[in-house]
Every structure is written in structure tokens, then in C-alpha cells.
């Protein structure tokens, strides 16, 4: 075997996405193999004993390690610039495993108010039961982050850019605040991926992924990952190997192949999204487009500085409230009406009654989720076809 992961440190990101992490077996295969096996055998009782107690590296059981999963982990670690990656069964279990690994009863989290809905439920309902409390602050308000920190704060947690309003926080500044107070910063990098944003390079300690989204990119499987330093990731690995939210080898293979086209896909997603955002901003049926790639966006300069692209999720406010928003959604024939995103297929949804439907009216108002807001996750269909699909409903509003 030659270890291609060793070579990866000198490769450009585009090359790592295609090559990193694959240790060719004796079969001399060209592509990455799948190892659908629950356990592994040993040459002798003594070897089994050494592998079980960790004296000798090697595979024991696929809840602990699996070669296909390891390929995905090494490849994603290389792309994020992390020392180590641990793959998980979903994005949610990546967040849960990180919390179980690093927090204890009495510890506190400070988190952005603009988080994926299930993340908020995980923090409030399930970590709350364990005596871990979370305070929420406005994503871009650095003073609010610092003010919410107490001596018990161990973790700061944010998604940037936010969903669906594309708000951005200065990751380097937030990392400084976390470290001044002895806390860690975790960034959910699901919306941009390492192709467009590398939080570890900016000072964050942990990157969280829902691989379900752009890492796969074609809506085929559920998975997640945590990336960071060896010290913290060894703890996360302990949770995954003991508690069991591990990634299946089949899914790891899908995500590994997904990473091979990540750079190209993300560039194409951004191009389609930018052109669509500019067209929408000029449409009389649209009152506002939330997209950090537009010069009028409040944090356009920060986004341009810390990101290599603006992503492909647009918040579109139409003239006329819920009825108008629903009519635009219902007039589509190409876009999928679904809450999912990060797919080559464009998706459309009405956040106020779906992804953010659990929020009270006051919470929706605070989060900027209006009744006229539509979210479009721009896919890779021809721009004209996406535009025509939205124009059908939008033209009818004016
Ligand atoms: C989807 C998503 C998650 C959860 O990931 P799953 O793979 O669905 O468990 C977490 N964070 C963000 C930003 C997401 O979009």
C-alpha cells in the first residue's frame, strides 16, 4: 500500500478533493473501494489483543473504523485543513457527538439565533436535559456574543452564512472572542463547504458538516462530519465509537465520490445563484433579495473577504405576503417544492410555514422570516429554465 494521504498535504485543494485519502489495496484498484463489512479478522490471538487495546493500529469493527469511511474522513480533513475528521450518521449526530464529547452538566453554549431548526431543538430540549444551557445571540453582533459569555461558557456555535437570509459573521473575530474566554468556536460549514470557506484557517476550532447537503450534492444519502484538531477529535471519535452514530461504508463511498466534483459544483452553483439573484432583485414582483453576493447586502464586503464565493441559497421577499409567496411556489414546474438544499436540483420552500414554522410570530419577526419570504436553493439546471420557472408566478404578481 502507498499512503496517498501523506502526499495530500502538498496538493492543491482541487487535487485533494479527487485523490486524498485513498489507500490503494493489493488489488491495485483505480477507484475507491467499498468495504461492506461489520468486522475485521486478525492473524493471531496476540494480534487481536494488540488491536483491541490500541497497541497496534488497524481495523477492529466498523462502528470504530472502516476503510471506506476513513477515505472520506481523510479527504474532508484535507479539504478543511484539519488534523482529523470523524464521520457520523447525519449532520445532527455530528453536532450531538461534538456536544457529548466536549461539554458536561453546568457548561454553557452561546449560539447564533439563526440556526438550523433541529440544532435549536437539540440544544434546548436534549442538551438542556443534561444540564447544558444555550444562550442565543444575533449572528453578526460581536458585542452580543461577548456579552452572552459567562465563566461556564465552553462552546460558541454558528452557521455562516445563515439560512435563509444570508447573514454573515466575522469568523476570525468570533474565534478571538471565544479564545479570550477559554471557549471553543464551532462553525457549521454546510452552506459553503470547504470549496468556498475554510473556518479552521480563520481560527475556528471545529467545523461541522451535514454531508447530506453539498458534500454529496445529489440528494442521495444522509451523513455528517466533524473536523478539527487531534485533541478534540479524539474525544468526538470516542463518542462515535462508543455511542454508535457512525457513518455506513456505502454512504461514505457516496460522499467520497461527491467530494471529487465539489469544487466544480460549488463554482457553478454560485454562478447560477449570482445571476438569478441579480435578475430577481430587478423584478417588480420582488421587494427584496437576501444574498451576500449582492452589493447592497449589509455584509457583502465581509462575505467577499472571508469566503471564496457567496453560496447558492437565496431569500426572496415577494410583494403580497403569504398568498403571493405560495402562488409563486405553486406556479413552478421544474423546481422541487422541498425543504432540502445542497443539491444539483433547485429547490423552493416557504420558510414561515415549513422550516421555520415552529417559531412564534415574535420569533419569526426577530429572525426576519416574513410571510412573503421564499427560499430558493439554486441548483445546476440551465439558468434560463430556473428563471422561467420563477417568472411564471412572479410575473402574475405585477
Ligand atoms: C441539514 C442541516 C443540518 C442537519 O443535517 P442532517 O444531515 O439532516 O442531520 C445541520 N445544519 C445545517 C446548516 C443543515 O442545513
Coordinates of N, CA and C in Angstrom, one line a residue, residues 271-281 283 328 331-332 334-335 346 376 378 381-395:
X271 N -22.4 30.7 -9.6 CA -22.6 31.4 -10.8 C -24.1 31.5 -11.1
X272 N -24.8 30.4 -11.0 CA -26.3 30.4 -11.2 C -27.0 31.3 -10.2
X273 N -26.5 31.2 -8.9 CA -27.2 31.9 -7.9 C -27.0 33.4 -8.0
X274 N -25.8 33.8 -8.4 CA -25.5 35.2 -8.5 C -26.4 35.8 -9.7
X275 N -26.4 35.1 -10.8 CA -27.2 35.6 -11.9 C -28.7 35.7 -11.6
X276 N -29.1 34.7 -10.9 CA -30.6 34.6 -10.5 C -30.9 35.7 -9.5
X277 N -30.0 35.9 -8.6 CA -30.2 37.0 -7.5 C -30.3 38.4 -8.2
X278 N -29.4 38.6 -9.2 CA -29.4 39.9 -9.8 C -30.7 40.1 -10.6
X279 N -31.2 39.0 -11.3 CA -32.4 39.1 -12.1 C -33.6 39.3 -11.2
X280 N -33.6 38.6 -10.0 CA -34.7 38.7 -9.1 C -34.8 40.1 -8.5
X281 N -33.6 40.7 -8.1 CA -33.6 42.0 -7.5 C -34.2 43.1 -8.4
X283 N -36.7 42.4 -10.5 CA -38.1 42.1 -10.9 C -39.1 42.8 -10.0
X328 N -46.3 31.8 -6.1 CA -45.1 31.7 -6.9 C -44.5 30.3 -6.8
X331 N -46.7 27.9 -8.8 CA -46.6 28.0 -10.3 C -45.4 27.3 -10.9
X332 N -44.4 26.9 -10.0 CA -43.2 26.2 -10.5 C -43.6 24.8 -11.1
X334 N -40.6 23.1 -12.6 CA -39.2 22.5 -12.6 C -38.7 22.4 -11.2
X335 N -38.7 23.4 -10.4 CA -38.1 23.4 -9.1 C -38.9 22.4 -8.2
X346 N -32.6 22.3 -8.2 CA -33.1 23.5 -7.5 C -34.3 23.2 -6.6
X376 N -35.0 29.9 -2.2 CA -34.6 29.0 -3.3 C -33.1 28.6 -3.1
X378 N -30.4 27.3 -5.2 CA -30.2 27.3 -6.7 C -29.3 26.1 -7.1
X381 N -29.4 23.3 -12.9 CA -30.1 23.3 -14.2 C -29.8 24.6 -15.0
X382 N -30.1 24.7 -16.2 CA -29.8 25.9 -17.0 C -30.5 27.1 -16.4
X383 N -29.7 28.2 -16.3 CA -30.2 29.4 -15.6 C -31.6 29.8 -16.2
X384 N -31.7 29.8 -17.6 CA -32.9 30.2 -18.2 C -34.1 29.4 -17.7
X385 N -33.9 28.1 -17.6 CA -35.0 27.3 -17.1 C -35.5 27.6 -15.7
X386 N -34.5 27.9 -14.8 CA -34.8 28.2 -13.4 C -35.6 29.6 -13.4
X387 N -35.0 30.5 -14.2 CA -35.6 31.9 -14.3 C -37.0 31.8 -14.8
X388 N -37.2 31.1 -15.9 CA -38.6 31.0 -16.5 C -39.5 30.3 -15.5
X389 N -39.1 29.4 -14.7 CA -39.9 28.7 -13.8 C -40.4 29.7 -12.7
X390 N -39.5 30.6 -12.2 CA -39.9 31.6 -11.2 C -40.7 32.7 -11.8
X391 N -40.4 33.1 -13.1 CA -41.1 34.2 -13.7 C -42.6 33.9 -13.9
X392 N -42.9 32.7 -14.1 CA -44.4 32.3 -14.3 C -45.2 32.9 -13.1
X393 N -44.8 32.6 -11.9 CA -45.5 33.1 -10.7 C -45.3 34.6 -10.5
X394 N -44.0 35.0 -10.6 CA -43.7 36.4 -10.3 C -44.3 37.4 -11.2
X395 N -44.4 37.1 -12.5 CA -45.0 38.0 -13.5 C -46.5 38.2 -13.2

